[in-house]
Tab-separated table of C-alpha atoms and ligand atoms in Angstrom:
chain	number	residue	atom	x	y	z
A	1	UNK	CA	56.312	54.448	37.433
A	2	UNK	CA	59.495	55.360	38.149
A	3	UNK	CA	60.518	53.122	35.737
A	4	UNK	CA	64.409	53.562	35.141
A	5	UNK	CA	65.142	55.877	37.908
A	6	UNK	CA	66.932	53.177	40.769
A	7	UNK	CA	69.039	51.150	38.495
A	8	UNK	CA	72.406	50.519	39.868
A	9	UNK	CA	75.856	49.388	38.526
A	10	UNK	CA	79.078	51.448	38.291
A	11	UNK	CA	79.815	53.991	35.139
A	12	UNK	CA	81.351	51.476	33.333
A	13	UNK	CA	78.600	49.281	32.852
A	14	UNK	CA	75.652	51.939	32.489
A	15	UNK	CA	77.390	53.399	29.320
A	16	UNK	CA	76.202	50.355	27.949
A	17	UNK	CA	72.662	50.620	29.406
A	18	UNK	CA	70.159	53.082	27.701
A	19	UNK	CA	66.444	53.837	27.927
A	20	UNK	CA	64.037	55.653	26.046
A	21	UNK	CA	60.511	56.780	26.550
A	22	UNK	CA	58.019	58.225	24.327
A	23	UNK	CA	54.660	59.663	26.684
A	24	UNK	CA	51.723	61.089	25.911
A	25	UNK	CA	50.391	63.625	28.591
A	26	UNK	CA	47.072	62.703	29.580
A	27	UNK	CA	44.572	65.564	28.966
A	28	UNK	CA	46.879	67.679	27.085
A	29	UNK	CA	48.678	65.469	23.658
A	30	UNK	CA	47.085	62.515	24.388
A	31	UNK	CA	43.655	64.212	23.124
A	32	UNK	CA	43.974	64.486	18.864
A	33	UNK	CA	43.053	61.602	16.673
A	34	UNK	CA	46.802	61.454	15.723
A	35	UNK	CA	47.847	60.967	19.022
A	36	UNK	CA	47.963	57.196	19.505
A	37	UNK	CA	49.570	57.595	15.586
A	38	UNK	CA	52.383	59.343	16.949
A	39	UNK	CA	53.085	57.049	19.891
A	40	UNK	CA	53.114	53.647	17.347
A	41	UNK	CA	55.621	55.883	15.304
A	42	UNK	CA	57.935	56.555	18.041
A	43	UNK	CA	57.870	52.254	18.393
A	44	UNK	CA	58.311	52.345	14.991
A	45	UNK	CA	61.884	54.637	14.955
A	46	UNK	CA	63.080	52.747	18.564
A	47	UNK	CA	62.204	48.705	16.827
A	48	UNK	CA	64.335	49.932	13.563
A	49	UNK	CA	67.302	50.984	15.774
A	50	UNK	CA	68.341	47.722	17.020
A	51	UNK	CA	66.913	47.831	20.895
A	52	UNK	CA	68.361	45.093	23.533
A	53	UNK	CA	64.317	45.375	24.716
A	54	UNK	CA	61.512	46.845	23.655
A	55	UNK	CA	58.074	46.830	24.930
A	56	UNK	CA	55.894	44.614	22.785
A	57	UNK	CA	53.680	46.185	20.262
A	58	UNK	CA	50.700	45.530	22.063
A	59	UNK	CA	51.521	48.369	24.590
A	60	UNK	CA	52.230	50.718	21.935
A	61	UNK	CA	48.869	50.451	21.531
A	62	UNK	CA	47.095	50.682	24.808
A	63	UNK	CA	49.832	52.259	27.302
A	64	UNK	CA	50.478	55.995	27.541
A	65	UNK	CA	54.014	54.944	26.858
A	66	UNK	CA	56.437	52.888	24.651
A	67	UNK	CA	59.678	52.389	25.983
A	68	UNK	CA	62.962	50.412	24.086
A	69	UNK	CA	66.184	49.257	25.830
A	70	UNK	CA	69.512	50.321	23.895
A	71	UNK	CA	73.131	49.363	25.070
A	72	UNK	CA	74.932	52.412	23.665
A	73	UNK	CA	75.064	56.483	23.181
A	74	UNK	CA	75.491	56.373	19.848
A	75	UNK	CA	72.113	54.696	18.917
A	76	UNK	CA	70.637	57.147	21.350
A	77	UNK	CA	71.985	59.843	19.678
A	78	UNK	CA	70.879	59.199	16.122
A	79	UNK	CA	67.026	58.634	17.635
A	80	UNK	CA	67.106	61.770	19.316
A	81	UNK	CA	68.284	63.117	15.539
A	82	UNK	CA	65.448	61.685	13.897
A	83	UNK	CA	63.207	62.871	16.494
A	84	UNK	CA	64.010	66.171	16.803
A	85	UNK	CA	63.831	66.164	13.387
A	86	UNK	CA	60.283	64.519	13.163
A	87	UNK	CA	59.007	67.025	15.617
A	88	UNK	CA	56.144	64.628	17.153
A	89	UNK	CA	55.345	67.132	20.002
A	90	UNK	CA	55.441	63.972	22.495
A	91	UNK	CA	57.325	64.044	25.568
A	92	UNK	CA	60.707	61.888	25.013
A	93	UNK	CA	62.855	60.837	28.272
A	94	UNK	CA	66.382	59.200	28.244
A	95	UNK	CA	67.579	57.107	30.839
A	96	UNK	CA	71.319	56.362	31.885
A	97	UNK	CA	74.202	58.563	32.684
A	98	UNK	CA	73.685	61.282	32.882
A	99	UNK	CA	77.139	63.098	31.330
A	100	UNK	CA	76.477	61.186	28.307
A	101	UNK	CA	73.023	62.205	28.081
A	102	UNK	CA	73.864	66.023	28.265
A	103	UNK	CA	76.780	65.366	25.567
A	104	UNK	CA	73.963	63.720	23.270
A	105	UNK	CA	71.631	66.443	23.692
A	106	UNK	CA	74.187	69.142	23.707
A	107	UNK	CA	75.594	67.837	20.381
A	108	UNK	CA	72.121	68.136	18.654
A	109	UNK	CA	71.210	71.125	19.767
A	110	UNK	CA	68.502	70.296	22.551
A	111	UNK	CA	68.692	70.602	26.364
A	112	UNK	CA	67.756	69.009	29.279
A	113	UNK	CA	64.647	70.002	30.278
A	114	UNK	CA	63.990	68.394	33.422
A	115	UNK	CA	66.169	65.668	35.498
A	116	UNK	CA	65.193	62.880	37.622
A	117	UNK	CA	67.915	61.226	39.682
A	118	UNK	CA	68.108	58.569	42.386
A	119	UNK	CA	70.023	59.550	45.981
A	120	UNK	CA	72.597	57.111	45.713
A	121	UNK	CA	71.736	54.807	48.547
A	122	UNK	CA	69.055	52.765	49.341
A	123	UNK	CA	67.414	53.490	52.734
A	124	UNK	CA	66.041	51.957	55.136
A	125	UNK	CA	67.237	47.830	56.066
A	126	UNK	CA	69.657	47.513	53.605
A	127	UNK	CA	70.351	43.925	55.269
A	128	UNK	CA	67.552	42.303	53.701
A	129	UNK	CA	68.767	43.305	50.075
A	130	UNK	CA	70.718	40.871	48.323
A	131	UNK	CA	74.216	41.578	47.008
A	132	UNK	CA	74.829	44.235	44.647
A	133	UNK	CA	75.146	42.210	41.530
A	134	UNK	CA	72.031	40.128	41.604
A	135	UNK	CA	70.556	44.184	42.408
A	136	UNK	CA	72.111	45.265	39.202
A	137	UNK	CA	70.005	42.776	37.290
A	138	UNK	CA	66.724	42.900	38.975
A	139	UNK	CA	66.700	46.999	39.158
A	140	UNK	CA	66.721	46.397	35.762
A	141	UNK	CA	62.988	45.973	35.919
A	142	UNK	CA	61.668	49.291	37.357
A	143	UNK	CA	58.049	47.368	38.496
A	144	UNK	CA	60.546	44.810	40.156
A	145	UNK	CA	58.899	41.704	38.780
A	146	UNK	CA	62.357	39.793	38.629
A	147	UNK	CA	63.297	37.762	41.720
A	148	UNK	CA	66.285	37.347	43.007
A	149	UNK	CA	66.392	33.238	43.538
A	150	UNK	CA	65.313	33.205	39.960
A	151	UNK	CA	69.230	35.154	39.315
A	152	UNK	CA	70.817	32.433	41.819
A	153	UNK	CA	68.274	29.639	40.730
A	154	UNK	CA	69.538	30.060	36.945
A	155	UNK	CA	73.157	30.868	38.181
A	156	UNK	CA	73.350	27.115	39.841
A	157	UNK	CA	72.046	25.607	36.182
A	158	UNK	CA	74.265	27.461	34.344
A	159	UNK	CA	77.414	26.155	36.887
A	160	UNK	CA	75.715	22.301	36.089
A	161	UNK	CA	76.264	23.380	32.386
A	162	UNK	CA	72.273	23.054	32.091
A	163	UNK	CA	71.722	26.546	30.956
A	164	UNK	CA	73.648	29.159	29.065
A	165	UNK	CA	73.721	32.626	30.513
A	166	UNK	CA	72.061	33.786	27.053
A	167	UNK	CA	69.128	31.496	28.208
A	168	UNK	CA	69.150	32.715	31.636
A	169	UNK	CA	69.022	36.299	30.382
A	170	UNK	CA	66.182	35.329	28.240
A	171	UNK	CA	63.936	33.807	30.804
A	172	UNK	CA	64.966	36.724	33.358
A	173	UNK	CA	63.881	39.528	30.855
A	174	UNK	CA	60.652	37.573	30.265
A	175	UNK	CA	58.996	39.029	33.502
A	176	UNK	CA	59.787	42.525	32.190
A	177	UNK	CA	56.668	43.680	30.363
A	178	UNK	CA	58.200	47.416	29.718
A	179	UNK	CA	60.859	46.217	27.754
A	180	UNK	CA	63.499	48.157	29.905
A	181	UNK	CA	65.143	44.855	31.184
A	182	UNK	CA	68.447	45.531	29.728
A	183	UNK	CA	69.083	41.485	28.356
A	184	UNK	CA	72.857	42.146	27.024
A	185	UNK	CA	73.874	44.082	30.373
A	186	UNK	CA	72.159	40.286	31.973
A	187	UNK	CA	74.475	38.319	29.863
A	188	UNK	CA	77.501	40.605	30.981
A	189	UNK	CA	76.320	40.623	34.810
A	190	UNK	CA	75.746	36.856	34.775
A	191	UNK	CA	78.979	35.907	33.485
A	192	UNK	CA	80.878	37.864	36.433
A	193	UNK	CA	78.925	36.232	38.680
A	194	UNK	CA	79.638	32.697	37.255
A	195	UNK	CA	83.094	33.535	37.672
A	196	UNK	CA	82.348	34.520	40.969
B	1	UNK	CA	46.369	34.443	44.208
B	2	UNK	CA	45.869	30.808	44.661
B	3	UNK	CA	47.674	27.128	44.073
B	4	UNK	CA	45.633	24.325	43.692
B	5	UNK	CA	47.679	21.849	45.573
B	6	UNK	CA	45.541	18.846	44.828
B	7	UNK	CA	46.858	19.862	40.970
B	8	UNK	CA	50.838	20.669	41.914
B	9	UNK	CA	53.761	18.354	40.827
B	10	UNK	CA	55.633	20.156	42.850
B	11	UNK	CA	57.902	21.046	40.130
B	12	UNK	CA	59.028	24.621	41.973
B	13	UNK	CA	58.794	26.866	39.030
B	14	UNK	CA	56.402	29.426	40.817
B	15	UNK	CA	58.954	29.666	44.061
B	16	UNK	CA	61.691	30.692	41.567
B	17	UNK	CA	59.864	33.834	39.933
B	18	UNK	CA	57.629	34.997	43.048
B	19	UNK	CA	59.793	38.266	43.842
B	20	UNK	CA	58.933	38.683	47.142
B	21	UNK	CA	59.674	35.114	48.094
B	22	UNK	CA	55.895	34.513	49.392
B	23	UNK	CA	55.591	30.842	47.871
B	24	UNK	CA	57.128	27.434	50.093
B	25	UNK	CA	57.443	23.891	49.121
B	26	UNK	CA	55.276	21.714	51.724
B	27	UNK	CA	55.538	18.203	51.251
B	28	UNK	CA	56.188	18.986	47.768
B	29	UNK	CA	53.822	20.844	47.381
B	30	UNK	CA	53.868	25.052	46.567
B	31	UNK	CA	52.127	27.131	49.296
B	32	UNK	CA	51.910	30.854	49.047
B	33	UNK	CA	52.297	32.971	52.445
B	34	UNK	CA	48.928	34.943	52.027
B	35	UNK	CA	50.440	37.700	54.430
B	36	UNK	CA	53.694	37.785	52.429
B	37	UNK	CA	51.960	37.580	49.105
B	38	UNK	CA	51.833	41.494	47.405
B	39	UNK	CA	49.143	39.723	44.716
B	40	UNK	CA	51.747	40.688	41.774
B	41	UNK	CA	50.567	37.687	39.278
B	42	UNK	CA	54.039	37.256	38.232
B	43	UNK	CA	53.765	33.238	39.530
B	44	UNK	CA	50.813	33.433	37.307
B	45	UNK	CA	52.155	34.925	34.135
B	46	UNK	CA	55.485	33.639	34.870
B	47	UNK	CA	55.957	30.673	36.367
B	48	UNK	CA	54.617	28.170	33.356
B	49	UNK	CA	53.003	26.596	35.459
B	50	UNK	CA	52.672	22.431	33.915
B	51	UNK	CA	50.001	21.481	35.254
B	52	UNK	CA	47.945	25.249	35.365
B	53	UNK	CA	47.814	25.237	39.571
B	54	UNK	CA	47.921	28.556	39.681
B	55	UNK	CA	44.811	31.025	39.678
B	56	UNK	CA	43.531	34.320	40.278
B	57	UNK	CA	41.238	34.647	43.023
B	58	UNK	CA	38.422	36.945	43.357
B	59	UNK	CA	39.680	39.753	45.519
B	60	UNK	CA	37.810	41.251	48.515
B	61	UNK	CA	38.362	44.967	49.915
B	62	UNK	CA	41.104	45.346	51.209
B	63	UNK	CA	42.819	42.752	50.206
B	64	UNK	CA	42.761	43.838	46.792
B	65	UNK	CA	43.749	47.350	47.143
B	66	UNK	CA	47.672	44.849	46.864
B	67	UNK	CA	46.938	44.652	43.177
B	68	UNK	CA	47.189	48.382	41.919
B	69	UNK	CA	50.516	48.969	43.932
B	70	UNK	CA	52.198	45.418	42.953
B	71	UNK	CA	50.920	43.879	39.852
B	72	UNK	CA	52.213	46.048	36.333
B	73	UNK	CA	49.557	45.046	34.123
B	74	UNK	CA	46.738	46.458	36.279
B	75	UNK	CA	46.210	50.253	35.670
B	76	UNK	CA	45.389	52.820	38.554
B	77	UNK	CA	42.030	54.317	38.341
B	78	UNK	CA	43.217	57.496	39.452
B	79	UNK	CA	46.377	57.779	37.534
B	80	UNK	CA	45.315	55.488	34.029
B	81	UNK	CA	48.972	54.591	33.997
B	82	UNK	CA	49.834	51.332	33.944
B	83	UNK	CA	51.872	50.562	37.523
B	84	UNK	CA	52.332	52.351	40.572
B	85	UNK	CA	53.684	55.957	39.561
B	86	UNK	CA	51.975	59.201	37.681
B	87	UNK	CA	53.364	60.512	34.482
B	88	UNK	CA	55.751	63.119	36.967
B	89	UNK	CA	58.162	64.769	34.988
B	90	UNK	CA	58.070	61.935	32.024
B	91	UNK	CA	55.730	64.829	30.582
B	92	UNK	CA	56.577	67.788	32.251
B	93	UNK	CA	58.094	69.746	28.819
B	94	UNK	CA	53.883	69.508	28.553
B	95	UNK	CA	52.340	69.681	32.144
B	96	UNK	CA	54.884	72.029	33.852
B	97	UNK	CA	53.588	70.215	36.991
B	98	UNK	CA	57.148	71.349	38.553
B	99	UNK	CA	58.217	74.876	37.362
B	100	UNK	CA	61.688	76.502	37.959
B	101	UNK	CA	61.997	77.315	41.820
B	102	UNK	CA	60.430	73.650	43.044
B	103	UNK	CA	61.612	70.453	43.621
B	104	UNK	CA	59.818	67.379	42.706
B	105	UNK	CA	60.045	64.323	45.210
B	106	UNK	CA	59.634	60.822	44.612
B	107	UNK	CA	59.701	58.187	47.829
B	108	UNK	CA	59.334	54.769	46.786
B	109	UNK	CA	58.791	52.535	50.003
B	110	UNK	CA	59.397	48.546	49.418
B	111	UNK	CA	61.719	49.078	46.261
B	112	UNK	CA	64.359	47.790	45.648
B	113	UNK	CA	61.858	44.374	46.033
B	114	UNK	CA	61.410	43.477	49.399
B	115	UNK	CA	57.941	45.074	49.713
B	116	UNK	CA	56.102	46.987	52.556
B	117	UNK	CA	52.949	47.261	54.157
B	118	UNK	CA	50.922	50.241	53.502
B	119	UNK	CA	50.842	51.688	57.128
B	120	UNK	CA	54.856	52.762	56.523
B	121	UNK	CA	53.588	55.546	54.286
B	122	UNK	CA	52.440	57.702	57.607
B	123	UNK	CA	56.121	57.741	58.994
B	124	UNK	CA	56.636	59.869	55.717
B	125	UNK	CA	53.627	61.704	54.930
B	126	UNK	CA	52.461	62.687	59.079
B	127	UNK	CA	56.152	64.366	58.945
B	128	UNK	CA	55.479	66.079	55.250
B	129	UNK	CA	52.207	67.244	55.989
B	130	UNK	CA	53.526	69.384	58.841
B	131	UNK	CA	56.027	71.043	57.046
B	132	UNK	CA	53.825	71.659	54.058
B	133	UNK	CA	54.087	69.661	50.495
B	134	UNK	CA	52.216	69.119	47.817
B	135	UNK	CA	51.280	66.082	47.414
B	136	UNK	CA	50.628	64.926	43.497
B	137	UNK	CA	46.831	64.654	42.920
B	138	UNK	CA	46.792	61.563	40.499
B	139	UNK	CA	49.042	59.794	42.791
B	140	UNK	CA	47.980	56.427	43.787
B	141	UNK	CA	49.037	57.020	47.488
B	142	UNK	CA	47.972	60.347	47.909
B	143	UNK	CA	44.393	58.545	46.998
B	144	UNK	CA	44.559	56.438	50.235
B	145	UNK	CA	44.789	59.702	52.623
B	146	UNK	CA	42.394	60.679	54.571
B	147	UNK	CA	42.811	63.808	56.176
B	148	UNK	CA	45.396	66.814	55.553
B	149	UNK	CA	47.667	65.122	58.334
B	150	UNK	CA	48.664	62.690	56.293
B	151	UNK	CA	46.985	59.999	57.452
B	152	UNK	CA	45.798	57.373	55.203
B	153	UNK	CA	42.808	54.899	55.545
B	154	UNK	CA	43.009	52.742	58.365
B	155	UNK	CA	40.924	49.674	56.646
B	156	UNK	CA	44.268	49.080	54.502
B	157	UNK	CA	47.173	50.271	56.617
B	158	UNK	CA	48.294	45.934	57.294
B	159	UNK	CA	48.128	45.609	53.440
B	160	UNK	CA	51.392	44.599	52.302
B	161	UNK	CA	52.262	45.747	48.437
B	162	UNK	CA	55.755	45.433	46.087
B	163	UNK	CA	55.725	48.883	46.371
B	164	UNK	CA	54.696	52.630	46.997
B	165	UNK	CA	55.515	55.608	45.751
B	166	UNK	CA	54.896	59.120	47.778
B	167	UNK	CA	55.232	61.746	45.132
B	168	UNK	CA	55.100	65.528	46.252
B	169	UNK	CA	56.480	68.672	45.491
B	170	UNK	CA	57.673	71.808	47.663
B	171	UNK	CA	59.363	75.190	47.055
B	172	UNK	CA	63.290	74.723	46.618
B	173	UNK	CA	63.846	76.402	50.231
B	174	UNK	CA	62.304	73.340	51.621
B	175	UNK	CA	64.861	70.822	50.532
B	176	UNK	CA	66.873	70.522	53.499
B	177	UNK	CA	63.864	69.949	55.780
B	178	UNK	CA	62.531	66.915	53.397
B	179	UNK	CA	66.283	65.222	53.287
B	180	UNK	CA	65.845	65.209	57.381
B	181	UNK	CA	63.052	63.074	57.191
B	182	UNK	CA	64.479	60.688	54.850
B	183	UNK	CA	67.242	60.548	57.216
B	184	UNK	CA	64.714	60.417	60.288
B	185	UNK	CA	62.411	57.220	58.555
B	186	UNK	CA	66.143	55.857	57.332
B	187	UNK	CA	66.281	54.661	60.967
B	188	UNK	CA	62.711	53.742	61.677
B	189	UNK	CA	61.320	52.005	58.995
B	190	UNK	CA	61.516	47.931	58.738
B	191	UNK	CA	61.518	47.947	55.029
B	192	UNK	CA	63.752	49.851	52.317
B	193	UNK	CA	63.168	52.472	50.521
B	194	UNK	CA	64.235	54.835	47.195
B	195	UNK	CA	64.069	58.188	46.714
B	196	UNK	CA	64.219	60.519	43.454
B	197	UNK	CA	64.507	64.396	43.151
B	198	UNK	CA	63.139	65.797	40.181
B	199	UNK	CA	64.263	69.508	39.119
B	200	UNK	CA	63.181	71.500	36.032
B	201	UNK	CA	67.057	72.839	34.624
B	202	UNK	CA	67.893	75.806	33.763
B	203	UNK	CA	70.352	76.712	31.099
B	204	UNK	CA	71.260	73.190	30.696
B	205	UNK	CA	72.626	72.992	34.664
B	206	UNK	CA	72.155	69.981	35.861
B	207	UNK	CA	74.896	70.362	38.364
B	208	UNK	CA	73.544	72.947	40.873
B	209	UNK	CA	70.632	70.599	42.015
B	210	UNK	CA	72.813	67.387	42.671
B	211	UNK	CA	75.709	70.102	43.975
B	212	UNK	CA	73.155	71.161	46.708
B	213	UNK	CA	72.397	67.570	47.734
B	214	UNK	CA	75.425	66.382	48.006
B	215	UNK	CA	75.982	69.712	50.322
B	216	UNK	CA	73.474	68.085	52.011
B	217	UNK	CA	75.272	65.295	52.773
B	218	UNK	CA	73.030	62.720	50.319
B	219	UNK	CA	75.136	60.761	47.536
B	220	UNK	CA	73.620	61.266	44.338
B	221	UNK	CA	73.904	58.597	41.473
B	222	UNK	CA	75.284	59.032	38.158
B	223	UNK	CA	72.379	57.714	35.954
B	224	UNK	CA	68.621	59.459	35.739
B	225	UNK	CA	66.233	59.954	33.940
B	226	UNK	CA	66.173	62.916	31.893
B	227	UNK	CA	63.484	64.603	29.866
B	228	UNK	CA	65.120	66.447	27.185
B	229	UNK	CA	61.881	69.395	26.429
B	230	UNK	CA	59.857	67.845	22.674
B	231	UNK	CA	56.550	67.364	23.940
B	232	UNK	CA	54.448	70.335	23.566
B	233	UNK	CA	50.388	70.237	24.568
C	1	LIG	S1	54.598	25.947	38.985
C	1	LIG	FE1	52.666	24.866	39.271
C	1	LIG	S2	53.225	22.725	39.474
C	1	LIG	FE2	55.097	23.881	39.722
C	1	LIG	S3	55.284	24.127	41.953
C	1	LIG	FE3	54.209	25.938	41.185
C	1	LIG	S4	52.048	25.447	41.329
C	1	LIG	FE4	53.159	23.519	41.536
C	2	LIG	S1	51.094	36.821	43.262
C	2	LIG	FE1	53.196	37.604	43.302
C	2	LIG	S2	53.681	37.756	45.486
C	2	LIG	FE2	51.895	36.429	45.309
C	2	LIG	S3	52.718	34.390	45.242
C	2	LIG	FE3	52.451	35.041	43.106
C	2	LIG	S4	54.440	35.910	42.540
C	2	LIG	FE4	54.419	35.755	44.768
C-alpha cells in the first residue's frame, strides 16, 4: 500500500492535509507479546489528538498498521513529541509536505530517515482521468475505493439544496477503510467546486 | 460480484460508488460489466443496497486472482498486508530493505482509478529484468512472474484489477536507465500509471535525490511520505 504517496492538490491545501502511520515490521517488532500493545497505543495517542480520520479500532487490532488523518503541522508535531518521547520502537511515517515535515522533525530533534515521493505526473492516458479537483478528493483514498460520479453525483444534490457538502464529505469518506480520507480537506474541495 | 436483478428497484446507489464505473442501468435495472468489474466489493459494502441485490460470488481461478489487487479488506497471502503494496520503506528504520547507495521503486499501474489488466505489468518488468532490478520478494506482483524475464503467468495476463504495484530496487547508478522506461511505457501503455522513488537520507538531505530527478527531467511533487527512523527490531 502505497497508501498516501499520490495525493495531489497544490501547497496550499496539503498544509492542511496530514497522515500518520504507526507499522509493525513483520518478522522483526511484530514478534513480542507487547507488540500488538504498542500498536493499540499508538491509536490511542493519534484518537486523543483530534484526527479528521482515523482508522476504526477494529484495525488497530488486526492490521499491521493504524493510520489517523490530521489537518495541521502543529498536531503532528506534538505526536511526534509524545512519541519520541514514549520510545515504542515501532516504525512511524508522516505523510504531506514535505518542508513541513523536515521542520517538525528538525525541531524535535529527529531526522528523516527514509523518503517516499510521487514523480509529479501521472503517466500514461491522462485523458481518461477526470479533472484535477474531483482527483484531489478521490487520491485521498490511497486503495482508490472513492468514485468519481459519486464526487459529481453528490455535487448535483448539493446544487438541488438536497445535501450539504458536510454530508457529502461524510458519505465520500465512508468508502475509506484506512482512515486517511482527509473529510475537512472534502468539505473545502467540495465547496470550490460548487462554486464552480 | 453479482446483482440480483429480479431483486433491484433500480434505485442506482451501486452505479454511484462502483469506482471503476463497471455497473449500467438496463431497463432500470443495475448490470455490472463482468470484464470491467476489478471485484473491489465496494458496491457491496458501499452502496446500501435497499433491497440487498448485491452478492459475492464464489470466485473461480483466475478470475479471482482481481480480488487481492482491488478489494482493501482482503489481505495478500504473500505480503499479510492488507491491500496491494508490502510494508516498503513504512518499516525500513527496522528492515533496511533499501540501504544508503539504492533506490527504491514503486510503479503503480491502474492508479489514479481507472484500473488495468494484468498483462501491462510485462511492458515494465520484460524492460527491468534486462537491465537488472530487484524485484521485492513479498510483492504481490513479483508473485505472478514466472521466469527471470519478467514474464508473468499467462493464465491471468486478461485479468483486469484497480491496481498494481511493481516494487523493485537497484543500485543508485541505475536511476537514469529506470526513468527511460517510465518514459518508454508513458507512450505505450492504455492505462495510467504512478510512480514513487524511495531513498534512505543521509544527514537529513532530502534534496539531492529529488535534485537528481528533476536533472532528469521528471517533476517531483511536494508531499511524501516520510519515515522519520523510531522503529527498531
Ligand atoms: S443498490 Fe441495489 S437496488 Fe439499487 S440499483 Fe444497485 S442493486 Fe439495484
Ligand atoms: S465489485 Fe467493485 S468494480 Fe465490481 S461492480 Fe462492485 S464496485 Fe464495481
Amino acid at each position: 500500500m502505497t497508501h498516501s504517496l499520490h495525493r495531489k492538490g497544490i501547497e496550499k491545501d496539503l498544509k492542511k492535509d496530514y497522515v500518520v502511520l504507526a507499522m509493525l515490521a513483520a518478522g522483526f517488532n511484530d514478534k513480542y507479546d507487547d507488540s500488538r500493545q504498542k500498536l493499540i497505543k499508538i491509536g490511542e495517542i493519534l484518537k486523543n489528538h483530534n484526527p479528521v480520520n482515523i482508522m476504526p479500532e477494529i484495525g488497530w487490532r488486526t492490521s499491521p498498521t493504524v493510520t489517523a488523518t490530521f489537518n495541521n503541522i502543529k498536531t503532528v508535531k506534538k505526536i511526534i513529541r509524545i512519541l519520541k518521547k514514549e520510545d515504542l520502537g515501532l516504525s512511524i511515517v508522516i505523510s504531506g509536505l514535505i518542508s513541513e515535515i523536515e521542520k517538525v522533525v528538525k525541531e524535535v530533534d529527529l531526522g528523516v530517515h527514509t523518503i517516499h515521493f510521487s514523480l509529479g505526473n501521472t503517466f500514461g492516458r491522462r485523458e481518461l482521468l477526470p479533472q484535477e479537483k474531483i482527483l484531489e478528493i478521490t487520491t485521498m483514498c490511497g486503495h482508490h475505493t472513492v468514485s468519481s460520479q459519486s464526487i459529481t453525483h453528490y455535487l448535483e444534490l448539493i446544487k438541488q439544496g438536497k445535501l450539504t457538502v458536510e454530508k457529502a464529505a461524510k458519505k465520500l469518506t465512508k468508502p475509506c477503510v484506512c482512515g486517511i480520507f482527509n473529510t475537512s480537506r472534502a468539505i473545502q474541495i467540495l465547496n470550490t467546486l460548487v462554486k464552480d | 460480484m453479482d446483482i440480483k436483478t429480479d431483486v433491484c428497484n433500480g434505485c442506482g446507489q451501486c452505479v454511484i460508488v462502483c469506482p471503476v464505473q463497471a455497473i449500467r442501468m438496463v431497463d432500470n435495472k443495475a448490470v455490472i460489466d463482468e470484464e470491467l468489474c476489478v471485484e473491489c466489493s465496494v458496491c457491496y459494502r458501499d452502496a446500501n443496497c435497499p433491497v440487498n441485490a448485491i452478492r459475492m460470488k464464489r470466485l473461480k481461478w483466475p478470475r479471482v486472482i482481481r480480488v487481492p489487487f482491488s478489494n482493501v479488506i482482503a489481505t495478500h497471502k504473500v505480503t499479510g498486508v492488507p491491500g496491494r503494496g508490502t510494508e516498503e520503506m513504512k518499516t525500513n528504520d527496522v528492515t533496511n530493505r533499501f540501504n544508503i547507495g539504492e533506490i527504491g521503486v514503486s510503479i503503480e499501474l491502474g492508479r489514479p482509478g481507472i484500473g488495468t489488466h494484468l498483462e501491462n505489468i510485462e511492458l515494465f518488468t520484460t524492460r527491468l529484468s534486462k537491465i537488472g532490478v530487484t524485484y521485492e520478494e513479498k510483492s504481490p506482483v513479483t508473485a505472478l512472474m514466472v521466469d527471470d524475464k519478467g514474464h508473468i503467468n499467462e493464465e491471468i495476463k486478461e485479468q483486469r484489477v484497480l491496481s498494481a504495484i511493481i516494487e523493485f530496487k537497484i543500485p543508485d547508478k541505475k536511476l537514469p536507465q529506470i526513468l527511460e522506461v517510465i518514459r518508454k511505457v508513458d507512450k505505450e501503455i492504455d492505462t495510467v500509471f504512478s510512480v514513487g522513488i524511495v531513498s534512505r537520507i543521509k544527514d537529513n538531505n532530502t534534496k539531492e535525490i529529488m535534485n537528481r530527478v528533476s536533472q532528469l527531467g521528471f517533476q517531483v511533487r511536494p508531499n511524501a511520505k516520510i519515515n522519520i527512523g523510531l522503529g527498531r527490531p
